[in-house]
Short mmCIF file of C-alpha atoms and ligand atoms in Angstrom, two decimals:
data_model
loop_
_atom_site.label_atom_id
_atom_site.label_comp_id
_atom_site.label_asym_id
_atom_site.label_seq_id
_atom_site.Cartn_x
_atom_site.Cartn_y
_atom_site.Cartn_z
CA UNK A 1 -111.62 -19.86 0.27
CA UNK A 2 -110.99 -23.21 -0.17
CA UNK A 3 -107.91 -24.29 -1.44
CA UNK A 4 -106.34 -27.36 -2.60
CA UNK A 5 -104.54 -28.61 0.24
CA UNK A 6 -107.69 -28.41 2.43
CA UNK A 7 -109.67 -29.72 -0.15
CA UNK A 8 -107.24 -33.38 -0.15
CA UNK A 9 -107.01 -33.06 4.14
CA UNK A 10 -111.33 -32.95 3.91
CA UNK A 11 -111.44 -36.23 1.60
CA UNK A 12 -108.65 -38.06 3.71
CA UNK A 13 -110.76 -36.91 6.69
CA UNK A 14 -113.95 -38.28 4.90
CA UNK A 15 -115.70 -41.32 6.82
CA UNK A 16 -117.40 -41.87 3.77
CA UNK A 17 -114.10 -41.86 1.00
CA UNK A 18 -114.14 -45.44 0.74
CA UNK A 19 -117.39 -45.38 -1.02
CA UNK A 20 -116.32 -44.28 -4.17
CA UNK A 21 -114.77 -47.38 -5.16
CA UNK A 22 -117.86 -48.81 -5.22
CA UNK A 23 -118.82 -47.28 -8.28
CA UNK A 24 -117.62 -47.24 -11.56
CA UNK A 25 -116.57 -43.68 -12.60
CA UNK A 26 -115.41 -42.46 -15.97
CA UNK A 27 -111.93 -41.46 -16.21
CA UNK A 28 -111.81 -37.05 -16.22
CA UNK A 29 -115.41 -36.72 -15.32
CA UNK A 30 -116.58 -35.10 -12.25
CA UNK A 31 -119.92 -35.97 -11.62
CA UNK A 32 -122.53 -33.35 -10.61
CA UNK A 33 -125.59 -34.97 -11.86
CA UNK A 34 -126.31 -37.54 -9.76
CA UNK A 35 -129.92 -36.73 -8.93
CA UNK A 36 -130.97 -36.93 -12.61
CA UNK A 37 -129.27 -40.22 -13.08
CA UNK A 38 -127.21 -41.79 -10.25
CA UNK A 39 -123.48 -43.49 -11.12
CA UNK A 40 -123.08 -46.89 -11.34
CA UNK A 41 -122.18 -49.25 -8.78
CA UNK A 42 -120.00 -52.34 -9.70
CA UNK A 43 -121.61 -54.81 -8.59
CA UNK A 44 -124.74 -54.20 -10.57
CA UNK A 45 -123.09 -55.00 -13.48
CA UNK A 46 -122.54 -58.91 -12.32
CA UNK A 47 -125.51 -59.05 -10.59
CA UNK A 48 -127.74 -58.15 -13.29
CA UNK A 49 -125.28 -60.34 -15.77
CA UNK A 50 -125.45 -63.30 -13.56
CA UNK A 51 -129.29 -62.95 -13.02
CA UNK A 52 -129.82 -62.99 -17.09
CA UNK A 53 -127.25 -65.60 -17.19
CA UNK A 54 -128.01 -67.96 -14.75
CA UNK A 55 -131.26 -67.32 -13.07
CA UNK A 56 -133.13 -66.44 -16.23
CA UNK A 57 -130.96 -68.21 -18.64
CA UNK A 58 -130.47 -71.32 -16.83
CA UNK A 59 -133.48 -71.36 -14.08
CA UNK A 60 -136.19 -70.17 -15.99
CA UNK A 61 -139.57 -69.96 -14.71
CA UNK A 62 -138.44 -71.54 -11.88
CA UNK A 63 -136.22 -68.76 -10.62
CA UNK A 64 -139.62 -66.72 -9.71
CA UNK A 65 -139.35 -68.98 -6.67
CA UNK A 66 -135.93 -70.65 -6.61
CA UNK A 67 -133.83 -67.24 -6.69
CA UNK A 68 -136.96 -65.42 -4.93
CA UNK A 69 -137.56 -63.09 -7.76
CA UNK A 70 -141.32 -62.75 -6.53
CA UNK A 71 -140.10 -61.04 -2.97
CA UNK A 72 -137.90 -58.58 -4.82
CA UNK A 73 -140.14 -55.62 -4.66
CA UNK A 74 -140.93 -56.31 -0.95
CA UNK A 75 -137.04 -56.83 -0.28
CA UNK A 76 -135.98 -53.52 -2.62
CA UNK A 77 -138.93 -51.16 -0.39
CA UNK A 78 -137.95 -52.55 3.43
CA UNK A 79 -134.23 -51.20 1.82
CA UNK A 80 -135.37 -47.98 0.69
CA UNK A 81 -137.66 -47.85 3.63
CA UNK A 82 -134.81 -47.93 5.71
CA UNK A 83 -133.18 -44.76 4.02
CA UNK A 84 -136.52 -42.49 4.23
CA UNK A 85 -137.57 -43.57 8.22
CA UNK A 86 -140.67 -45.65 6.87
CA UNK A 87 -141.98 -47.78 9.25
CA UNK A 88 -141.29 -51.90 7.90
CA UNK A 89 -143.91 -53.21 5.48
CA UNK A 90 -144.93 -50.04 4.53
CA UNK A 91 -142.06 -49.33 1.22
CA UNK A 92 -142.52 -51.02 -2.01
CA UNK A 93 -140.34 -50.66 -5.15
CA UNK A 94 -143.02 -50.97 -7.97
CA UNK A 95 -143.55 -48.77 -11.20
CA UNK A 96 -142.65 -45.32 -12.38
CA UNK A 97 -143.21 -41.95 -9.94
CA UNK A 98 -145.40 -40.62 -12.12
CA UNK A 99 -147.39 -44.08 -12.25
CA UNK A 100 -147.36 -44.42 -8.74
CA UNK A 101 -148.68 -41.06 -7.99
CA UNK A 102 -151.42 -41.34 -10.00
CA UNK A 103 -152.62 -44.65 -7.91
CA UNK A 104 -151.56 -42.66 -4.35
CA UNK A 105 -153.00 -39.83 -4.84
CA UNK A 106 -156.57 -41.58 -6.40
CA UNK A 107 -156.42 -43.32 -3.49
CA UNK A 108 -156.59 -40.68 -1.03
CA UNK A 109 -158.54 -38.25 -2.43
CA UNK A 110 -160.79 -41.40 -2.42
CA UNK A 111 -160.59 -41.48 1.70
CA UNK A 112 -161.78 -38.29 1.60
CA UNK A 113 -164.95 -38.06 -0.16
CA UNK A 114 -166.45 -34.93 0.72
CA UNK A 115 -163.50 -32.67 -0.45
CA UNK A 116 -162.57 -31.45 -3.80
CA UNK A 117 -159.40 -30.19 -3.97
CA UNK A 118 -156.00 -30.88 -4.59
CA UNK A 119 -153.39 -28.57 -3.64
CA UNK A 120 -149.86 -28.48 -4.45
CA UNK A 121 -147.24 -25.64 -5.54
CA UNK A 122 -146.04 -24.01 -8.92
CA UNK A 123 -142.35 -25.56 -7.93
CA UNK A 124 -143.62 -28.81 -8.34
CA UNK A 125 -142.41 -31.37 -11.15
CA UNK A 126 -144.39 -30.85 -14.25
CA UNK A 127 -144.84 -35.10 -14.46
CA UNK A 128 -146.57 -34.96 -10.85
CA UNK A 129 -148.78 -32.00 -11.99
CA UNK A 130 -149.80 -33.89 -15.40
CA UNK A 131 -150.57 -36.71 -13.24
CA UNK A 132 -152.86 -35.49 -10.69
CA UNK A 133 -154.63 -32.70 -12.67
CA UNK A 134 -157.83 -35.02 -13.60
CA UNK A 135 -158.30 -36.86 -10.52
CA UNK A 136 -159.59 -34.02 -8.50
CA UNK A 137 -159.82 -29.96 -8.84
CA UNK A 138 -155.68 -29.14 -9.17
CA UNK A 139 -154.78 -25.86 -6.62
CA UNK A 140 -151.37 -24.06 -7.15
CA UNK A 141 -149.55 -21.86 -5.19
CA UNK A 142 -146.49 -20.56 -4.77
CA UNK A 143 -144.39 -22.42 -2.45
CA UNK A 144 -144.37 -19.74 0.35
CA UNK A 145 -147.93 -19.69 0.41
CA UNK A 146 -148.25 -23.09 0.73
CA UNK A 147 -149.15 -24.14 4.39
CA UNK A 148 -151.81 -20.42 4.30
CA UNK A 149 -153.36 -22.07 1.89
CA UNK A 150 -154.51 -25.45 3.11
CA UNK A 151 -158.40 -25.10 3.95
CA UNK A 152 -160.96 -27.56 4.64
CA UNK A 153 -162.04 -28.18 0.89
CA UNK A 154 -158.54 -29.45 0.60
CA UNK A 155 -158.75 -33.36 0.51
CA UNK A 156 -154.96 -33.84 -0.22
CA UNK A 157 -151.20 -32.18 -0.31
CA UNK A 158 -149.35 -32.89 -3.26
CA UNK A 159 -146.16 -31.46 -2.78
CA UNK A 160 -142.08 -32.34 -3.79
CA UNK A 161 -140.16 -32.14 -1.31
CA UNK A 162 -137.34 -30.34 -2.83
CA UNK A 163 -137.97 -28.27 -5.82
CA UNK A 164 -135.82 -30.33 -8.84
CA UNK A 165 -134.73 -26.58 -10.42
CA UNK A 166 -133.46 -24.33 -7.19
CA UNK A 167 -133.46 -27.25 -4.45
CA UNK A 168 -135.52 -25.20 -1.95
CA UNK A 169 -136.87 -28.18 0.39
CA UNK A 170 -139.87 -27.75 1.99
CA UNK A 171 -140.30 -29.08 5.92
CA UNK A 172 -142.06 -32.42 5.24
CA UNK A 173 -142.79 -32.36 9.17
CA UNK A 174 -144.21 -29.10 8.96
CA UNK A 175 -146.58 -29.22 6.10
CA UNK A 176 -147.60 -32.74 7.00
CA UNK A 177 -148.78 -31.23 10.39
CA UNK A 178 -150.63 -28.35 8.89
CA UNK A 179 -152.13 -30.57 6.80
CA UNK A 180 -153.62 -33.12 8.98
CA UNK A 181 -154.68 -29.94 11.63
CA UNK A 182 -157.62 -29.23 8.21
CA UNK A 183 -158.09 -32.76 8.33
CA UNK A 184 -156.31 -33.38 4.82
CA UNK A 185 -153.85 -35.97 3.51
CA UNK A 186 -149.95 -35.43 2.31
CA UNK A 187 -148.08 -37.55 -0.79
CA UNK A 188 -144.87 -36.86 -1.11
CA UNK A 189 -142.67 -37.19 -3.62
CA UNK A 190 -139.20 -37.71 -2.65
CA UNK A 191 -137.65 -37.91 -6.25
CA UNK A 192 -134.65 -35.61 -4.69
CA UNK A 193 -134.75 -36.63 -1.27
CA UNK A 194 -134.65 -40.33 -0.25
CA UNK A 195 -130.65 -41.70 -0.80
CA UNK A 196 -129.85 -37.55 -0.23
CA UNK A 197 -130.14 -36.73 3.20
CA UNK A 198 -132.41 -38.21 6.41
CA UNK A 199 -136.00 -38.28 5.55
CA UNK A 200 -138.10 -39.37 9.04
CA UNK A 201 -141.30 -40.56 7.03
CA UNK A 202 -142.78 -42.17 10.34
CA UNK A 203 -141.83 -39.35 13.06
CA UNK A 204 -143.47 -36.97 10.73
CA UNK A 205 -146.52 -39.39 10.52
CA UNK A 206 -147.26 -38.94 6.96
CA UNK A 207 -150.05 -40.32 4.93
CA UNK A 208 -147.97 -41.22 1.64
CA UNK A 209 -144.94 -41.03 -0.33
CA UNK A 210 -143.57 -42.02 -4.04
CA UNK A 211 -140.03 -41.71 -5.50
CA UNK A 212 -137.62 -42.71 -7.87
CA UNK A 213 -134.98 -45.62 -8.26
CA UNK A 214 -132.61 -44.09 -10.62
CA UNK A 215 -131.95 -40.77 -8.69
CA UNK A 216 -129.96 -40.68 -5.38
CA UNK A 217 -130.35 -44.11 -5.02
CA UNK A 218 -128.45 -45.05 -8.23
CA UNK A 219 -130.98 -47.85 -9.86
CA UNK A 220 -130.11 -47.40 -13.28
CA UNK A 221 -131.84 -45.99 -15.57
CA UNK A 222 -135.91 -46.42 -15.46
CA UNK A 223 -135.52 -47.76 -12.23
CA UNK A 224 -138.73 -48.90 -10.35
CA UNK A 225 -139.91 -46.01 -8.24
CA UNK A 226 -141.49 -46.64 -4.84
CA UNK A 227 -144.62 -46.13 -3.21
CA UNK A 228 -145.22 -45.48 0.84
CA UNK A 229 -148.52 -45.80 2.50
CA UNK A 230 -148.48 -45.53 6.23
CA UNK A 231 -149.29 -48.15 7.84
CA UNK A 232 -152.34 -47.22 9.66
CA UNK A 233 -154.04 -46.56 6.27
CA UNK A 234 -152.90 -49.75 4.12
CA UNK A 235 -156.46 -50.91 4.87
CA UNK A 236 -158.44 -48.31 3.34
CA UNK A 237 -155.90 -48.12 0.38
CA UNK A 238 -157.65 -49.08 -3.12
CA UNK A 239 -155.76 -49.10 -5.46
CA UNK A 240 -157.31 -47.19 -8.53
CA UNK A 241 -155.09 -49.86 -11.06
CA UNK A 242 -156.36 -53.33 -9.72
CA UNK A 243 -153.85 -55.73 -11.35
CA UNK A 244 -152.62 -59.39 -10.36
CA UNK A 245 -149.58 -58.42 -8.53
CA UNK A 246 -152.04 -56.28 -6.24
CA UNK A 247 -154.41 -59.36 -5.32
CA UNK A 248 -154.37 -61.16 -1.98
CA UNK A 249 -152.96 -64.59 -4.21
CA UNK A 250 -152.23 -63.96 -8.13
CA UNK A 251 -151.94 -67.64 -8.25
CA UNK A 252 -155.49 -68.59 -7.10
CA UNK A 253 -156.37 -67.03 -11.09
CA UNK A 254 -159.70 -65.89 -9.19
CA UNK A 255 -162.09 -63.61 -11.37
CA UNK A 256 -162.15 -61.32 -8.83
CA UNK A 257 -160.00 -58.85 -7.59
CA UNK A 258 -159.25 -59.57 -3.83
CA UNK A 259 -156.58 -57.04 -2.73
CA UNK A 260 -153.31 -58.23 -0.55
CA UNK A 261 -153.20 -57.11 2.87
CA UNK A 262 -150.53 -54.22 3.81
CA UNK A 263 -148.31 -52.68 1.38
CA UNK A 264 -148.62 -55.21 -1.07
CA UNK A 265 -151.42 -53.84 -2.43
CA UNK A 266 -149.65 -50.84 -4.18
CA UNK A 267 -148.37 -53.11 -7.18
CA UNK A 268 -150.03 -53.96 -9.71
CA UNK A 269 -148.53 -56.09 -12.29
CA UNK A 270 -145.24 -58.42 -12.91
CA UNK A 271 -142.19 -56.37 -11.82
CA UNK A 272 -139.27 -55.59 -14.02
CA UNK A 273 -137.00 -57.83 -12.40
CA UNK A 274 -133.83 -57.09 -13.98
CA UNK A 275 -134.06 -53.53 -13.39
CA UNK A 276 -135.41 -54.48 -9.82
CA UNK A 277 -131.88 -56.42 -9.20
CA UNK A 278 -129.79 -53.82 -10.11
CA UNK A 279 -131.80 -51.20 -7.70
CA UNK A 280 -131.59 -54.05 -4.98
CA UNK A 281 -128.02 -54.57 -5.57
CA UNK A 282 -127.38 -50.56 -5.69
CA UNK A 283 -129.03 -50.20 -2.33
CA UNK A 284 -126.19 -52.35 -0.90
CA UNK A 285 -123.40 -49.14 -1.59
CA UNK A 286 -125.86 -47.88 1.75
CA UNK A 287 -125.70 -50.88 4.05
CA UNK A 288 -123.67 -49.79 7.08
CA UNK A 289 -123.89 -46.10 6.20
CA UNK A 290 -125.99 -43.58 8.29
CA UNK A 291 -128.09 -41.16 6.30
CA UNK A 292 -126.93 -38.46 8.83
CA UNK A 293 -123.49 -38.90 7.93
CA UNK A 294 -124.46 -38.43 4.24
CA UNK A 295 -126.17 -35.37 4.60
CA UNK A 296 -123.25 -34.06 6.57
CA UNK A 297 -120.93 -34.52 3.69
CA UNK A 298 -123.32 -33.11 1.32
CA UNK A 299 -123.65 -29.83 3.80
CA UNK A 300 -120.20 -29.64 3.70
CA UNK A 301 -119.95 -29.91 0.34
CA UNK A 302 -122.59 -27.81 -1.06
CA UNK A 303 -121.38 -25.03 1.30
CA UNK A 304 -117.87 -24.91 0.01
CA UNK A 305 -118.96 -25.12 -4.09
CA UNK A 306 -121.70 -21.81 -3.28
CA UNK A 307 -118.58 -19.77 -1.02
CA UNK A 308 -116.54 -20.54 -4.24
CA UNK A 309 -119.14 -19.41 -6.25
CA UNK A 310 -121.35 -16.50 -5.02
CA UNK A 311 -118.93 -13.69 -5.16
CA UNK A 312 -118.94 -14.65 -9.36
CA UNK A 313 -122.46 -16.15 -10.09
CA UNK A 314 -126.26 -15.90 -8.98
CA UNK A 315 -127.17 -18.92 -6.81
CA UNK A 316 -130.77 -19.54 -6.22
CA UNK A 317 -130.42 -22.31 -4.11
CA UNK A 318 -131.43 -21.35 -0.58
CA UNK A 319 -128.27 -20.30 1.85
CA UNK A 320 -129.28 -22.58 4.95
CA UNK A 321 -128.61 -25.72 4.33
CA UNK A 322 -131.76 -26.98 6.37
CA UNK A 323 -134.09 -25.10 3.34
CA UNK A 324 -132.32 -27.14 0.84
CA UNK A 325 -131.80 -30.57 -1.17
CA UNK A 326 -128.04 -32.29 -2.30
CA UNK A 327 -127.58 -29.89 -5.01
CA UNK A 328 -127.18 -25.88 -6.28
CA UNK A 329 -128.47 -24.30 -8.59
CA UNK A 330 -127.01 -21.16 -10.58
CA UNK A 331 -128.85 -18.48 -12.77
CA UNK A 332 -126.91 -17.95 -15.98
CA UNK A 333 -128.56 -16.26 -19.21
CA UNK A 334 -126.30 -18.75 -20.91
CA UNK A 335 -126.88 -22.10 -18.97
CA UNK A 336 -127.45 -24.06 -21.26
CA UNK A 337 -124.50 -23.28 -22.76
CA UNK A 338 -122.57 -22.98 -19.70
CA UNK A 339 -123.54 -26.68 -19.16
CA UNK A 340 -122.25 -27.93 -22.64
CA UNK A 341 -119.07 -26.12 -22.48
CA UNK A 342 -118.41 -27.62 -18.86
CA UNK A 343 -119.56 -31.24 -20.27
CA UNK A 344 -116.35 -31.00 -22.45
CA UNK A 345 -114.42 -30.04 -19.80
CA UNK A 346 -115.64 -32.94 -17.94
CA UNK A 347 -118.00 -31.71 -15.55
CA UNK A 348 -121.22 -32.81 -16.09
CA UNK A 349 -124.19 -30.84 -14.74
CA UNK A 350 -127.56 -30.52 -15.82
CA UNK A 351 -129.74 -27.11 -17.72
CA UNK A 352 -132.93 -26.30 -16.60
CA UNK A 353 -134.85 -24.42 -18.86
CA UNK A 354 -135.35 -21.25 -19.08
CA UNK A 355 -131.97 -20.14 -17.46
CA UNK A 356 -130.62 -22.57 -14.32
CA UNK A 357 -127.50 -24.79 -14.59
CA UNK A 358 -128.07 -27.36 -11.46
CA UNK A 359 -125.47 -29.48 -9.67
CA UNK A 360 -126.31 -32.41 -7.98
CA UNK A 361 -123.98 -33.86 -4.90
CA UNK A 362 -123.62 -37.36 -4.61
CA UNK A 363 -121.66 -37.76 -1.41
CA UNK A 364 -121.00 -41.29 -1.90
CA UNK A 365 -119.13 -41.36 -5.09
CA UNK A 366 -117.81 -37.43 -4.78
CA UNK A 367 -114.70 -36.03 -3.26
CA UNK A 368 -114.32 -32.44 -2.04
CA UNK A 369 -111.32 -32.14 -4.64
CA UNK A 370 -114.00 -32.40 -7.50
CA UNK A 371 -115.42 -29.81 -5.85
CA UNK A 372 -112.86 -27.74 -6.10
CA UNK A 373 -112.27 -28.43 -9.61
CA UNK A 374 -116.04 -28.52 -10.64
CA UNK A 375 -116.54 -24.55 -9.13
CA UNK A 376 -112.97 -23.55 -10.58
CA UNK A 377 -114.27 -24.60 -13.96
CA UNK A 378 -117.68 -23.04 -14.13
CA UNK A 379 -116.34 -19.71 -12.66
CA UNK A 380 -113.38 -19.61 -15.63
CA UNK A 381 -116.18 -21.02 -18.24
CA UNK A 382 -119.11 -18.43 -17.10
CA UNK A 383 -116.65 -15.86 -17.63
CA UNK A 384 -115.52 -16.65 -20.86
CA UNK A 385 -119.11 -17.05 -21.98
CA UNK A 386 -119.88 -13.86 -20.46
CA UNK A 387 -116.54 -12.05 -22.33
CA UNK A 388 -117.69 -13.89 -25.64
CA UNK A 389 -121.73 -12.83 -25.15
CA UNK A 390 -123.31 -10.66 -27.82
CA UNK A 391 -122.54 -10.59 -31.88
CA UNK A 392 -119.84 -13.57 -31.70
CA UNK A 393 -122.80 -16.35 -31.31
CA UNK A 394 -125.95 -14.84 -31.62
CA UNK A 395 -127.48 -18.24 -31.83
CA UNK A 396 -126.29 -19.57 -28.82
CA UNK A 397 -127.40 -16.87 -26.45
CA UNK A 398 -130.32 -15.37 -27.54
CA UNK A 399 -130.84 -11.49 -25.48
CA UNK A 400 -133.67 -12.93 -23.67
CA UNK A 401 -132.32 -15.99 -22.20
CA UNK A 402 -135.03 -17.97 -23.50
CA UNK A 403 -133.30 -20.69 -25.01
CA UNK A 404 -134.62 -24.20 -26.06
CA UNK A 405 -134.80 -27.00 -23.71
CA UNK A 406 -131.76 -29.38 -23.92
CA UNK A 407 -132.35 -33.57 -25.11
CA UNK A 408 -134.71 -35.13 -22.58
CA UNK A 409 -133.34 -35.76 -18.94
CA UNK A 410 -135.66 -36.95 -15.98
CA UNK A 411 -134.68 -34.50 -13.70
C1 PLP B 1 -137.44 -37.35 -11.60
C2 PLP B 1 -138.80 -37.02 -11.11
C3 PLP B 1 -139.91 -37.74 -11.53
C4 PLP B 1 -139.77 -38.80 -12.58
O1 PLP B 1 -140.91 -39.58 -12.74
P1 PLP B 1 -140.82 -40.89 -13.64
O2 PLP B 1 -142.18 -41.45 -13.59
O3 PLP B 1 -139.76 -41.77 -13.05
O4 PLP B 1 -140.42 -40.48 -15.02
C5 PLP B 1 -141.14 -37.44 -10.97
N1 PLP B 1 -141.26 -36.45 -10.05
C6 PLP B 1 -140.20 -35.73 -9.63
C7 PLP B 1 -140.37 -34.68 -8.61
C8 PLP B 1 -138.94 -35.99 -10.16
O5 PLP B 1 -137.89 -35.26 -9.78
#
């Protein structure tokens, strides 16, 4: 078992340690939620003051060419593109997930006219299922039965790559290859994945991906999301919300709707360009960092927090690390509980309703001592909530389990 001493040799072993002082961390807190909302990095906060200040302040209009505010969403995708093995031109930061979906997933079904369906699983976010339900006939499954599944009414795959409650992942190479053998399309949605560990979009060859900003990859939050579309089918793309940003020249003010060659074609109207500076500028805590040597950490650490754990609590996040995302995930009748107790303690995890407490590993900002402290406090706190179940606060922990969701948290 891990123990102090090895926990400060592993952190002055880390290649990545001198990360952490990139962000700004609250004094006492360990961080375990960093794939619902990611930390801030320092710089963001002078970027994003000097771009009100100065380039919207002082430049003005002008700024949409002097400080190259219209390139931003090309500039913030070839970044994230680099983190998720996209091919160049074919990442762009634009919109929400959910938003983005919606236009991805119109599109393809649209490139394949003579099928019906659209299959994803029951592990899937609820906002991706919402989204897609109307443009086509909505298939679930359970996860394992997945890839069995995938017949030739199926037009598209509309799958998350890890699941945001347990962190199962699914293999994105794998399903994409199934897919394309019944002649379907993939989207994924790499809400949990990109900024988390390698993702090879490219040597998978998928069709399409969307994510989030303000996740792993630290944004801020309501971040742009991102939208891929392989390059080999930008053409065909159409883009179900035709807006200016989307046309082949916004500026020509032409009645009709011309759309931009390659990737550019995803957007649709004026980007949010202060939130857009503060991803771009959060991207930059990646530059000279290898996604490999992120994941490794996060292997590392995840391992170490479930040994600590499993002999006390029920994990549901899958044991090999190669079937899972940056993050575990423990069963608890009282998890929602568990998770406010350990917020005033200073750890800060996230519920998931009806009964999962789920802790997210951010190896950039996190050290393996927090670790250490982080699994030390939710085995002591589970057991005192366990000790204190029953008449003492019937309120709190209803028999059942089935307690009410927490205040609202994109997951
Ligand atoms: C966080 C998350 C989203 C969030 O979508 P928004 O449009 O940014 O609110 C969507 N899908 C998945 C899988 C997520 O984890």
């Amino acid at each position: 078992m891990l123990t102090r001493g090895q926990a400060e040799e592993l952190d002055a072993a880390d290649p990545l340690a001198d990360r952490r002082t990139l962000f700004h961390l609250p004094d006492g807190v360990i961080y375990l939620d960093g794939n619902s909302l990611g930390a801030l990095p320092r710089a963001v906060v002078e970027r994003v003051a000097r771009t009100v200040r100065e380039e919207w302040g002082t430049g003005l209009i002008g700024s949409w060419e002097s400080e190259e505010w219209i390139g931003l969403p090309a500039r913030v995708g070839e970044k994230i593109g680099r983190l998720i093995g996209a091919e160049p031109g074919s990442v762009i930061a634009c919109d929400s997930t959910t938003v983005n979906l919606y236009k991805v997933v119109t599109a393809a079904c649209a490139m394949r006219p003579d099928r019906k369906v659209i299959l994803t699983d029951t592990a899937n976010f609820p906002t991706d299922l919402y989204a897609i339900a109307g443009i086509a006939t909505l298939v679930m499954t359970p996860p394992d039965d997945l890839v069995a599944t995938i017949d030739p009414e199926v037009a598209m795959v509309a799958l998350t790559e890890v699941d945001y409650r347990t962190g199962r992942r699914h293999d994105l190479a794998e399903v994409t290859r199934a897919a394309h053998q019944a002649g379907a399309l993939v989207v994924w949605d790499l809400a949990h994945s990109a900024g988390a560990f390698p993702v090879d979009l490219a040597g998978a060859e998928a069709d399409f991906a969307v994510g989030c900003g303000y996740k792993f990859l630290n944004g801020g939050p309501g971040s742009p999301g991102y939208v891929y579309v392989a390059p080999r089918h930008q053409d065909a793309f159409r883009n179900p919300i035709a807006g200016w940003f989307g046309h082949r020249d916004p500026f020509e003010f032409s009645t009709e709707f011309a759309p931009a060659a390659g990737i550019g074609r995803a957007m649709v109207g004026t980007p949010p360009v202060l939130s857009m500076v503060a991803l771009d500028e959060a991207l930059n805590v990646f530059a000279g960092v290898e996604m490999e040597q992120v994941w490794d950490k996060a292997v590392t650490m995840t391992e170490l927090f479930i040994e600590l754990l499993e002999d006390s609590l029920e994990i549901t996040t899958p044991r090999n690390p190669a079937q899972r995302g940056s993050q575990v995930a423990v069963r608890h009748p009282g998890a929602r509980r568990l998770i406010e107790v350990l917020a005033q303690r200073g750890v800060i995890g996230d519920f998931r309703p009806p009964d999962l407490a789920r802790f997210g590993f951010a190896p950039l900002y996190l050290r393996f001592v927090d670790v250490l402290e982080a699994a030390t406090a939710l085995i002591e706190t589970a057991t005192e909530l366990t000790a204190d179940r029953g008449p003492v606060h019937p309120p709190d922990f209803p028999a059942n389990g089935a307690l009410g969701s927490g205040p609202p948290s994109p997951s």
